CSV table of C-alpha atoms in Angstrom, one decimal:
chain,number,residue,atom,x,y,z
A,1,MET,CA,15.0,-32.3,-3.7
A,2,HIS,CA,17.8,-29.7,-4.1
A,3,ARG,CA,15.5,-27.1,-2.4
A,4,GLY,CA,18.3,-25.8,-0.2
A,5,ARG,CA,17.9,-23.4,2.7
A,6,VAL,CA,15.3,-20.7,1.9
A,7,VAL,CA,16.9,-17.5,3.1
A,8,ASP,CA,14.3,-15.1,1.8
A,9,GLU,CA,11.2,-16.1,3.9
A,10,GLY,CA,8.7,-13.7,2.3
A,11,TRP,CA,8.1,-11.4,5.3
A,12,LEU,CA,8.7,-7.7,5.6
A,13,CYS,CA,8.7,-5.0,8.3
A,14,TRP,CA,10.2,-1.5,8.5
A,15,ASP,CA,13.2,0.0,10.2
A,16,VAL,CA,11.6,3.3,11.1
A,17,ARG,CA,14.9,4.9,12.3
A,18,ARG,CA,16.5,4.4,9.0
A,19,ASN,CA,13.3,4.4,6.9
A,20,ALA,CA,14.1,1.1,5.2
A,21,PRO,CA,12.4,-2.3,4.7
A,22,ARG,CA,13.7,-5.3,6.6
A,23,LEU,CA,13.4,-8.8,5.2
A,24,ASN,CA,12.4,-11.8,7.2
A,25,CYS,CA,10.7,-9.6,9.9
A,26,ARG,CA,7.2,-10.8,10.4
A,27,LYS,CA,4.8,-7.9,10.0
A,28,TRP,CA,3.6,-8.0,6.3
A,29,ARG,CA,3.4,-11.2,4.4
A,30,MET,CA,4.8,-11.1,0.9
A,31,LYS,CA,3.1,-14.0,-0.8
A,32,HIS,CA,4.2,-13.0,-4.3
A,33,ASP,CA,7.2,-11.1,-5.8
A,34,TYR,CA,8.3,-7.8,-4.2
A,35,TRP,CA,10.9,-5.3,-5.0
A,36,LEU,CA,12.2,-1.7,-4.5
A,37,ALA,CA,10.2,0.7,-6.6
A,38,GLY,CA,11.7,2.5,-9.5
A,39,SER,CA,11.1,6.1,-10.6
A,40,TYR,CA,8.0,5.1,-12.6
A,41,GLU,CA,6.2,3.5,-9.6
A,42,ARG,CA,7.1,6.3,-7.2
A,43,ARG,CA,5.8,9.0,-9.6
A,44,LEU,CA,2.7,6.9,-10.1
A,45,VAL,CA,1.9,7.0,-6.4
A,46,GLU,CA,2.7,10.7,-6.1
A,47,ASP,CA,0.4,11.5,-9.1
A,48,MET,CA,-2.5,9.3,-7.8
A,49,VAL,CA,-2.3,10.9,-4.3
A,50,ARG,CA,-2.4,14.3,-5.9
A,51,ARG,CA,-5.3,13.3,-8.1
A,52,GLU,CA,-7.4,11.6,-5.4
A,53,PHE,CA,-6.7,14.0,-2.4
A,54,ASN,CA,-5.3,17.1,-4.0
A,55,ALA,CA,-2.3,16.6,-1.8
A,56,SER,CA,1.4,16.5,-2.2
A,57,TYR,CA,3.2,13.4,-1.0
A,58,SER,CA,6.8,13.1,-2.1
A,59,LEU,CA,8.7,9.8,-2.4
A,60,GLN,CA,11.7,11.4,-3.9
A,61,GLY,CA,14.8,10.5,-2.0
A,62,LYS,CA,13.0,7.7,-0.3
A,63,VAL,CA,12.4,4.0,-0.8
A,64,MET,CA,9.2,2.2,-1.5
A,65,VAL,CA,8.5,-1.5,-1.7
A,66,VAL,CA,6.1,-2.9,-4.3
A,67,HIS,CA,4.4,-6.3,-3.8
A,68,ARG,CA,2.5,-8.0,-6.6
A,69,ALA,CA,-0.8,-8.5,-4.8
A,70,PRO,CA,-4.0,-10.4,-5.3
A,71,LYS,CA,-6.3,-8.5,-7.6
A,72,PRO,CA,-8.9,-6.4,-5.7
A,73,SER,CA,-11.6,-6.7,-8.4
A,74,PRO,CA,-12.4,-9.0,-11.3
A,75,ASP,CA,-11.7,-6.2,-13.7
A,76,ALA,CA,-8.1,-5.7,-12.5
A,77,ALA,CA,-5.3,-6.9,-14.8
A,78,LEU,CA,-2.6,-6.2,-12.2
A,79,ALA,CA,-2.5,-5.1,-8.6
A,80,LEU,CA,0.5,-3.8,-6.7
A,81,GLU,CA,0.6,-3.4,-2.9
A,82,LEU,CA,2.7,-0.4,-1.7
A,83,PHE,CA,4.8,0.2,1.4
A,84,ALA,CA,6.8,3.4,2.3
A,85,ASP,CA,7.5,5.6,5.3
A,86,GLY,CA,6.9,2.6,7.6
A,87,VAL,CA,3.3,2.0,6.6
A,88,ARG,CA,1.3,0.1,4.0
A,89,LEU,CA,0.1,2.8,1.6
A,90,GLY,CA,-2.5,0.7,-0.1
A,91,VAL,CA,-3.0,-1.0,-3.5
A,92,VAL,CA,-2.9,0.3,-7.1
A,93,GLU,CA,-4.7,-1.7,-9.7
A,94,TYR,CA,-4.4,-1.5,-13.5
A,95,ARG,CA,-7.6,-1.9,-15.6
A,96,LEU,CA,-7.6,-2.4,-19.3
A,97,GLY,CA,-9.1,0.7,-20.9
A,98,GLU,CA,-9.0,2.7,-17.7
A,99,GLY,CA,-5.4,2.7,-16.4
A,100,TRP,CA,-4.4,2.9,-12.8
A,101,ARG,CA,-6.7,3.1,-9.8
A,102,LEU,CA,-5.7,3.8,-6.2
A,103,HIS,CA,-7.1,1.9,-3.2
A,104,PRO,CA,-5.6,4.0,-0.3
A,105,SER,CA,-5.0,2.6,3.2
A,106,GLY,CA,-5.6,4.2,6.6
A,107,GLY,CA,-1.8,4.4,6.9
A,108,LEU,CA,-1.7,6.7,3.9
A,109,ALA,CA,-4.6,8.7,5.3
A,110,SER,CA,-2.7,9.2,8.6
A,111,LEU,CA,0.5,10.3,6.7
A,112,LEU,CA,-1.5,12.8,4.7
A,113,HIS,CA,-3.4,14.0,7.8
A,114,SER,CA,-0.2,14.8,9.5
A,115,THR,CA,0.8,17.1,6.6
A,116,GLY,CA,-2.3,19.1,6.9
A,117,VAL,CA,-4.3,17.8,4.0
A,118,GLN,CA,-8.0,18.6,4.0
A,119,VAL,CA,-10.2,16.1,5.9
A,120,VAL,CA,-13.9,15.7,6.6
A,121,GLU,CA,-15.5,15.0,9.9
A,122,ALA,CA,-17.7,11.9,10.3
A,123,GLU,CA,-20.8,11.8,12.5
A,124,SER,CA,-19.4,8.7,14.1
A,125,SER,CA,-15.9,8.2,15.4
A,126,GLY,CA,-13.5,5.5,16.6
A,127,ARG,CA,-12.2,2.3,15.1
A,128,ARG,CA,-15.6,0.6,15.0
A,129,VAL,CA,-16.8,2.5,12.0
A,130,LYS,CA,-14.4,0.5,9.7
A,131,GLY,CA,-16.5,-1.2,7.0
A,132,LYS,CA,-19.6,0.9,7.8
A,133,LYS,CA,-21.4,3.7,6.0
A,134,VAL,CA,-21.2,7.1,7.7
A,135,ARG,CA,-22.4,10.6,7.0
A,136,VAL,CA,-19.8,13.3,6.8
A,137,SER,CA,-19.8,17.1,7.0
A,138,GLY,CA,-18.7,19.2,4.0
A,139,ASP,CA,-19.1,18.9,0.3
A,140,VAL,CA,-17.8,15.6,-1.2
A,141,HIS,CA,-19.0,16.1,-4.8
A,142,GLY,CA,-16.3,15.2,-7.3
A,143,ALA,CA,-14.4,13.2,-4.8
A,144,LYS,CA,-13.9,9.4,-5.0
A,145,TRP,CA,-12.0,9.1,-1.7
A,146,VAL,CA,-11.9,11.3,1.4
A,147,ILE,CA,-9.9,11.3,4.6
A,148,LEU,CA,-12.0,11.1,7.7
A,149,ASP,CA,-11.4,12.8,11.1
A,150,LEU,CA,-12.5,10.1,13.6
A,151,GLY,CA,-11.4,11.7,16.8
A,152,ARG,CA,-8.2,10.0,17.9
A,153,HIS,CA,-8.3,8.0,14.7
A,154,VAL,CA,-8.2,8.8,11.0
A,155,GLY,CA,-9.8,6.9,8.3
A,156,VAL,CA,-10.2,6.7,4.5
A,157,GLY,CA,-13.6,6.3,3.0
A,158,ARG,CA,-15.0,5.9,-0.5
A,159,VAL,CA,-17.8,8.3,-1.5
A,160,ILE,CA,-20.9,6.3,-2.4
A,161,ASP,CA,-23.6,9.1,-2.2
A,162,ALA,CA,-22.2,12.6,-2.7
A,163,ASP,CA,-25.7,14.3,-2.4
A,164,GLY,CA,-26.4,12.5,0.9
A,165,ARG,CA,-22.7,12.9,2.0
A,166,VAL,CA,-22.4,9.2,2.7
A,167,VAL,CA,-19.1,7.4,2.5
A,168,LYS,CA,-18.1,3.8,3.2
A,169,VAL,CA,-15.1,3.6,5.6
A,170,LYS,CA,-12.5,1.3,4.2
A,171,ASP,CA,-9.8,1.6,6.8
A,172,VAL,CA,-9.1,3.2,10.2
A,173,VAL,CA,-5.8,3.8,12.0
A,174,PRO,CA,-4.5,6.0,14.9
A,175,LYS,CA,-3.5,9.5,14.1
A,176,GLY,CA,0.1,10.4,14.2
A,177,PHE,CA,1.8,8.6,11.3
A,178,LYS,CA,4.3,11.0,9.8
A,179,PRO,CA,6.6,10.9,6.7
A,180,LEU,CA,10.0,9.7,7.7
A,181,GLN,CA,13.5,11.0,6.8
A,182,ALA,CA,15.2,10.5,3.4
A,183,SER,CA,16.6,7.0,2.7
A,184,SER,CA,18.3,5.2,-0.2
A,185,SER,CA,18.9,1.8,-1.6
A,186,SER,CA,22.3,1.6,0.0
A,187,ILE,CA,20.7,2.1,3.4
A,188,VAL,CA,18.3,-0.8,2.6
A,189,VAL,CA,21.4,-2.9,1.8
A,190,ASP,CA,23.0,-2.0,5.2
A,191,VAL,CA,19.8,-2.9,7.0
A,192,ASN,CA,19.7,-6.3,5.3
A,193,ARG,CA,23.4,-7.0,4.8
A,194,ASP,CA,23.3,-10.2,6.9
A,195,ILE,CA,20.4,-11.6,4.9
A,196,VAL,CA,22.1,-10.8,1.6
A,197,GLU,CA,25.4,-12.4,2.7
A,198,GLU,CA,23.6,-15.5,3.9
A,199,ALA,CA,21.7,-15.8,0.6
A,200,VAL,CA,24.8,-15.4,-1.4
A,201,GLU,CA,26.6,-18.0,0.7
A,202,GLU,CA,23.7,-20.5,0.3
A,203,ALA,CA,23.5,-20.0,-3.5
A,204,SER,CA,27.3,-20.3,-3.8
A,205,VAL,CA,27.4,-23.6,-1.9
A,206,PHE,CA,24.5,-24.9,-4.0
A,207,LEU,CA,26.3,-24.0,-7.2
A,208,GLU,CA,29.5,-25.7,-6.0
A,209,LYS,CA,27.6,-28.9,-5.3
A,210,ALA,CA,25.5,-28.7,-8.5
A,211,THR,CA,28.5,-28.2,-10.8
A,212,GLY,CA,31.2,-30.1,-8.9
A,213,ARG,CA,31.0,-33.3,-10.9
A,214,VAL,CA,30.4,-31.7,-14.3
A,215,THR,CA,33.3,-31.8,-16.7
A,216,GLY,CA,33.8,-29.3,-19.6
A,217,SER,CA,32.2,-26.0,-20.1
A,218,ILE,CA,29.4,-24.5,-18.0
A,219,ALA,CA,27.1,-21.9,-19.6
A,220,VAL,CA,25.3,-18.9,-18.1
A,221,SER,CA,22.3,-17.7,-20.1
A,222,TYR,CA,22.4,-13.9,-19.8
A,223,SER,CA,19.6,-11.6,-20.8
A,224,GLY,CA,20.5,-8.2,-19.2
A,225,GLY,CA,17.9,-8.4,-16.5
A,226,ALA,CA,18.6,-8.2,-12.8
A,227,ASP,CA,18.1,-12.0,-12.3
A,228,SER,CA,20.5,-13.1,-14.9
A,229,THR,CA,23.1,-10.5,-13.8
A,230,ALA,CA,22.9,-11.8,-10.2
A,231,THR,CA,23.1,-15.4,-11.5
A,232,LEU,CA,26.2,-14.6,-13.5
A,233,MET,CA,27.9,-12.9,-10.6
A,234,LEU,CA,27.2,-15.9,-8.3
A,235,ALA,CA,28.6,-18.3,-11.0
A,236,GLY,CA,31.7,-16.2,-11.2
A,237,ARG,CA,32.3,-16.7,-7.5
A,238,VAL,CA,32.6,-20.5,-7.7
A,239,ILE,CA,33.4,-21.5,-11.2
A,240,ASP,CA,36.8,-21.3,-12.9
A,241,PRO,CA,36.6,-18.5,-15.5
A,242,GLY,CA,38.1,-20.8,-18.0
A,243,ARG,CA,35.1,-23.1,-17.8
A,244,LEU,CA,32.4,-20.4,-17.8
A,245,ILE,CA,30.7,-19.5,-21.1
A,246,VAL,CA,28.3,-16.6,-21.1
A,247,VAL,CA,25.7,-16.5,-23.9
A,248,TYR,CA,23.4,-13.7,-24.9
A,249,VAL,CA,20.5,-14.4,-27.2
A,250,ASP,CA,19.6,-11.5,-29.6
A,251,THR,CA,15.9,-12.3,-30.5
A,252,GLY,CA,15.8,-9.5,-33.1
A,253,MET,CA,13.1,-7.7,-31.1
A,254,ASP,CA,14.7,-7.0,-27.7
A,255,LEU,CA,13.6,-3.9,-25.9
A,256,PRO,CA,16.0,-1.1,-27.1
A,257,GLY,CA,18.7,-0.6,-24.5
A,258,VAL,CA,18.8,-4.1,-23.2
A,259,LYS,CA,21.6,-5.3,-25.4
A,260,GLU,CA,23.6,-2.2,-24.8
A,261,TYR,CA,23.2,-2.5,-21.0
A,262,SER,CA,24.1,-6.1,-21.2
A,263,MET,CA,27.4,-5.5,-23.0
A,264,ARG,CA,28.3,-2.7,-20.7
A,265,VAL,CA,27.8,-4.8,-17.6
A,266,LEU,CA,29.6,-7.8,-19.0
A,267,GLY,CA,32.5,-5.5,-20.0
A,268,ARG,CA,32.6,-4.2,-16.4
A,269,LEU,CA,32.7,-7.8,-15.2
A,270,GLY,CA,35.5,-8.7,-17.7
A,271,VAL,CA,33.2,-11.1,-19.6
A,272,ASN,CA,33.4,-11.6,-23.4
A,273,PRO,CA,30.0,-13.2,-24.2
A,274,TYR,CA,28.9,-15.2,-27.2
A,275,VAL,CA,25.9,-13.5,-28.9
A,276,VAL,CA,23.6,-15.9,-30.8
A,277,SER,CA,20.4,-15.4,-32.7
A,278,SER,CA,17.9,-17.5,-34.7
A,279,GLY,CA,18.7,-15.6,-37.9
A,280,LEU,CA,14.9,-15.2,-38.4
A,281,ASP,CA,12.9,-12.1,-39.0
A,282,PRO,CA,10.5,-11.8,-36.0
A,283,LEU,CA,8.0,-9.7,-38.0
A,284,ALA,CA,8.0,-12.3,-40.8
A,285,GLU,CA,7.4,-15.0,-38.2
A,286,ILE,CA,4.5,-13.1,-36.7
A,287,ALA,CA,3.0,-12.6,-40.1
A,288,SER,CA,3.1,-16.3,-40.9
A,289,ARG,CA,2.4,-17.8,-37.4
A,290,GLY,CA,0.2,-15.1,-35.8
A,291,LEU,CA,0.8,-13.4,-32.5
A,292,PRO,CA,2.3,-15.5,-29.7
A,293,THR,CA,0.1,-16.0,-26.7
A,294,ARG,CA,0.6,-17.1,-23.1
A,295,GLU,CA,-0.7,-20.5,-24.1
A,296,ASN,CA,1.5,-20.7,-27.3
A,297,ARG,CA,4.8,-18.9,-26.8
A,298,TRP,CA,6.3,-20.1,-30.1
A,299,CYS,CA,8.5,-16.9,-30.0
A,300,THR,CA,10.4,-18.3,-27.0
A,301,ARG,CA,10.9,-21.6,-28.7
A,302,ILE,CA,12.2,-20.5,-32.0
A,303,LEU,CA,13.8,-17.1,-31.2
A,304,LYS,CA,15.5,-18.0,-28.0
A,305,LEU,CA,15.6,-21.6,-27.0
A,306,GLU,CA,16.4,-23.0,-30.5
A,307,PRO,CA,19.5,-20.8,-30.8
A,308,LEU,CA,20.6,-21.8,-27.3
A,309,ARG,CA,20.1,-25.5,-28.1
A,310,ARG,CA,22.3,-25.2,-31.2
A,311,PHE,CA,24.9,-23.3,-29.2
A,312,TYR,CA,25.0,-25.8,-26.4
A,313,SER,CA,25.3,-28.7,-28.8
A,314,GLU,CA,28.1,-27.1,-30.8
A,315,HIS,CA,30.1,-26.2,-27.6
A,316,GLY,CA,29.4,-29.4,-25.7
A,317,VAL,CA,27.6,-27.7,-22.9
A,318,LYS,CA,25.9,-30.1,-20.5
A,319,LEU,CA,25.0,-27.7,-17.7
A,320,VAL,CA,23.6,-24.2,-17.9
A,321,ILE,CA,23.0,-21.8,-15.0
A,322,GLU,CA,19.9,-19.6,-15.3
A,323,GLY,CA,18.2,-16.9,-13.2
A,324,ALA,CA,14.6,-18.1,-13.1
A,325,ARG,CA,12.8,-17.5,-9.7
A,326,SER,CA,9.8,-19.1,-8.2
A,327,ARG,CA,8.1,-15.8,-7.4
A,328,GLU,CA,8.0,-14.8,-11.1
A,329,SER,CA,5.1,-17.1,-12.0
A,330,SER,CA,3.4,-20.4,-11.1
A,331,GLY,CA,5.2,-22.1,-13.9
A,332,ARG,CA,8.6,-21.1,-12.6
A,333,ALA,CA,7.6,-22.0,-9.1
A,334,ALA,CA,7.0,-25.5,-10.3
A,335,THR,CA,10.4,-25.7,-12.1
A,336,PRO,CA,12.9,-27.8,-10.0
A,337,ARG,CA,16.1,-26.1,-8.9
A,338,ILE,CA,18.0,-28.7,-10.7
A,339,GLY,CA,16.5,-30.4,-13.7
A,340,GLU,CA,16.3,-30.5,-17.5
A,341,ASN,CA,14.5,-28.1,-19.7
A,342,PRO,CA,12.3,-30.4,-21.9
A,343,LEU,CA,12.8,-28.0,-24.8
A,344,ILE,CA,16.6,-28.4,-24.6
A,345,PRO,CA,17.1,-32.1,-23.9
A,346,GLY,CA,20.4,-33.3,-22.6
A,347,VAL,CA,21.3,-30.1,-20.8
A,348,ILE,CA,20.9,-29.8,-17.0
A,349,ARG,CA,19.4,-26.5,-15.8
A,350,VAL,CA,20.5,-25.1,-12.5
A,351,LEU,CA,18.7,-22.2,-10.7
A,352,PRO,CA,20.7,-20.8,-7.9
A,353,ILE,CA,18.3,-17.8,-7.1
A,354,LYS,CA,15.1,-19.8,-7.4
A,355,HIS,CA,14.0,-18.9,-3.9
A,356,TRP,CA,15.0,-15.2,-4.0
A,357,SER,CA,12.6,-12.3,-4.3
A,358,ARG,CA,13.3,-9.5,-6.7
A,359,LEU,CA,14.1,-7.3,-3.8
A,360,LEU,CA,16.9,-9.7,-2.6
A,361,VAL,CA,18.3,-9.7,-6.2
A,362,GLN,CA,18.3,-5.9,-6.2
A,363,LEU,CA,20.1,-5.7,-2.9
A,364,TYR,CA,22.8,-8.2,-4.0
A,365,LEU,CA,23.5,-6.2,-7.1
A,366,ILE,CA,23.5,-2.9,-5.3
A,367,SER,CA,25.8,-4.3,-2.6
A,368,GLU,CA,28.3,-5.3,-5.4
A,369,GLY,CA,28.1,-1.8,-7.1
A,370,VAL,CA,26.3,-3.1,-10.2
A,371,GLU,CA,23.9,-0.7,-11.8
A,372,LEU,CA,20.3,-1.9,-12.3
A,373,ASN,CA,19.1,-1.8,-15.9
A,374,PRO,CA,17.5,1.7,-16.4
A,375,LEU,CA,14.5,0.2,-18.0
A,376,TYR,CA,13.3,-0.9,-14.6
A,377,ASP,CA,13.0,2.8,-13.7
A,378,GLU,CA,10.8,3.3,-16.7
A,379,GLY,CA,8.2,0.9,-15.4
A,380,PHE,CA,9.2,-2.4,-17.0
A,381,THR,CA,9.2,-5.4,-14.6
A,382,ARG,CA,10.7,-7.9,-17.0
A,383,LEU,CA,13.2,-7.1,-19.7
A,384,GLY,CA,12.7,-9.1,-22.8
A,385,CYS,CA,11.1,-8.2,-26.1
A,386,ILE,CA,9.3,-5.1,-27.3
A,387,LEU,CA,6.2,-7.4,-27.6
A,388,CYS,CA,5.8,-10.3,-25.3
A,389,PRO,CA,2.7,-12.2,-24.1
A,390,ALA,CA,4.2,-12.3,-20.6
A,391,MET,CA,4.0,-8.5,-20.4
A,392,HIS,CA,1.6,-7.0,-17.9
A,393,PRO,CA,-0.8,-4.6,-19.7
A,394,HIS,CA,0.8,-1.5,-18.4
A,395,GLU,CA,4.1,-2.7,-19.8
A,396,LEU,CA,2.5,-3.2,-23.2
A,397,GLU,CA,1.2,0.4,-22.9
A,398,LEU,CA,4.7,1.6,-22.1
A,399,SER,CA,6.3,-0.3,-24.9
A,400,PHE,CA,3.7,1.0,-27.4
A,401,SER,CA,4.2,4.6,-26.3
A,402,LYS,CA,8.0,4.4,-26.4
A,403,HIS,CA,8.4,2.4,-29.6
A,404,ARG,CA,5.7,3.5,-31.9
A,405,GLU,CA,7.9,3.0,-35.0
A,406,TRP,CA,8.2,-0.7,-34.3
A,407,PHE,CA,4.5,-1.2,-33.8
A,408,THR,CA,3.9,0.8,-37.0
A,409,MET,CA,6.2,-1.7,-38.8
A,410,LEU,CA,4.3,-4.6,-37.2
A,411,GLU,CA,1.0,-3.2,-38.5
A,412,GLU,CA,2.3,-2.5,-42.0
A,413,ARG,CA,3.8,-6.0,-42.4
A,414,THR,CA,1.2,-8.1,-40.6
A,415,GLY,CA,-2.0,-6.0,-40.4
A,416,LEU,CA,-2.0,-6.4,-36.6
A,417,THR,CA,-3.1,-3.4,-34.5
A,418,LEU,CA,-2.8,-2.7,-30.8
A,419,ARG,CA,-6.4,-3.8,-30.4
A,420,ASP,CA,-5.5,-7.2,-31.9
A,421,ILE,CA,-2.5,-7.6,-29.5
A,422,VAL,CA,-4.6,-6.8,-26.4
A,423,GLU,CA,-7.2,-9.3,-27.4
A,424,ALA,CA,-4.6,-12.0,-28.1
A,425,PHE,CA,-2.6,-11.4,-25.0
A,426,TYR,CA,-5.3,-10.8,-22.4
A,427,SER,CA,-8.3,-12.6,-23.9
A,428,VAL,CA,-10.5,-9.5,-23.7
A,429,LYS,CA,-12.1,-7.1,-26.1
A,430,HIS,CA,-10.2,-3.8,-26.4
A,431,VAL,CA,-11.9,-1.0,-24.5
A,432,ASN,CA,-11.0,2.5,-25.5
A,433,GLY,CA,-10.6,4.8,-22.6
A,434,PRO,CA,-8.4,7.4,-20.9
A,435,GLY,CA,-5.2,6.4,-19.2
A,436,GLY,CA,-4.9,2.8,-20.4
A,437,ILE,CA,-4.7,0.6,-23.5
């Protein structure tokens, strides 16, 4: 019910001429969320290619797509599949205590081969060596991955016996893939403009129908992230400004910069928001309640939803428009496009971008000239609190490294250390190691 037309089908291919991804083109299946990489992700790939292959591969002035992928190993806390220059580059995984690891593809190997990177020759050649162990020429001591010359093909192999010069071939592709010309997010918008316009039209019609019989004020819950920004802009297309109420919840522990960005964007849109809060001290609540977890997110209930419930009650709001999307999590995938939040009874919740990918959200905002929150470029995938059980481990690492003063205050007032947070959030024992929390 209320599913609507799913414009974003979850497929991707590449426009090689313009070096840009094309949505709804059936080459690569995007089963989970996917998006245009920010500066952090592009630098991560460049650094890992340099580390693994002693090679320079630049993504500056280009676009890369990131897909949240199935984890390649039981130890992985997060895995991201990467696409750029018309090829699948491979997967990076984040491991607690170790940091990021690269699983390169044959496509990346072919790109690097075309730039003159060092390769090793295998005793066997051709596509049939994929998945097999082969002996190679040359010294492979100290290397984890090597690029293999396989005649008319190129492969990437993992070193499993350096003394015996044995590698296991992970992938094989034809030679000849080359880095493409420079590109930009605006070019990606042009390539996908028809899909963006169709998605906006579908969401607008959905909102008109969902709100058409509602009397009184309609609220938009705004957080400063890309999803809520796109949702607000869609609401502004179809709802009389006099009926639209925009409310921002200050939790008292928002990531620095989120509120400032929110007010700047709302000012550009000519919106004067209501700013509400719980009035509680988050650190005092953590001291008395303990850390929130994924199973018990009391922080969301008391710091965000309770202030919203009070606000909606005081202003007679019966319908709220939110930016939740199915691809964010299994819980949000199960949330109906129109329904009631059980924690805010009596208020209907409407989700116009439920079936959009993060990439489609980005393209809509870029097409409207709206800046993306700069925290995305720093590596954050969701913009909420400094400390959140929904954070991926690398985001906790980023937050800890950028906001040490806040974590010091947390430890002084609650006795909780980073080790305690990792154990509570990810149900694992903390492992000290280079390059990761």
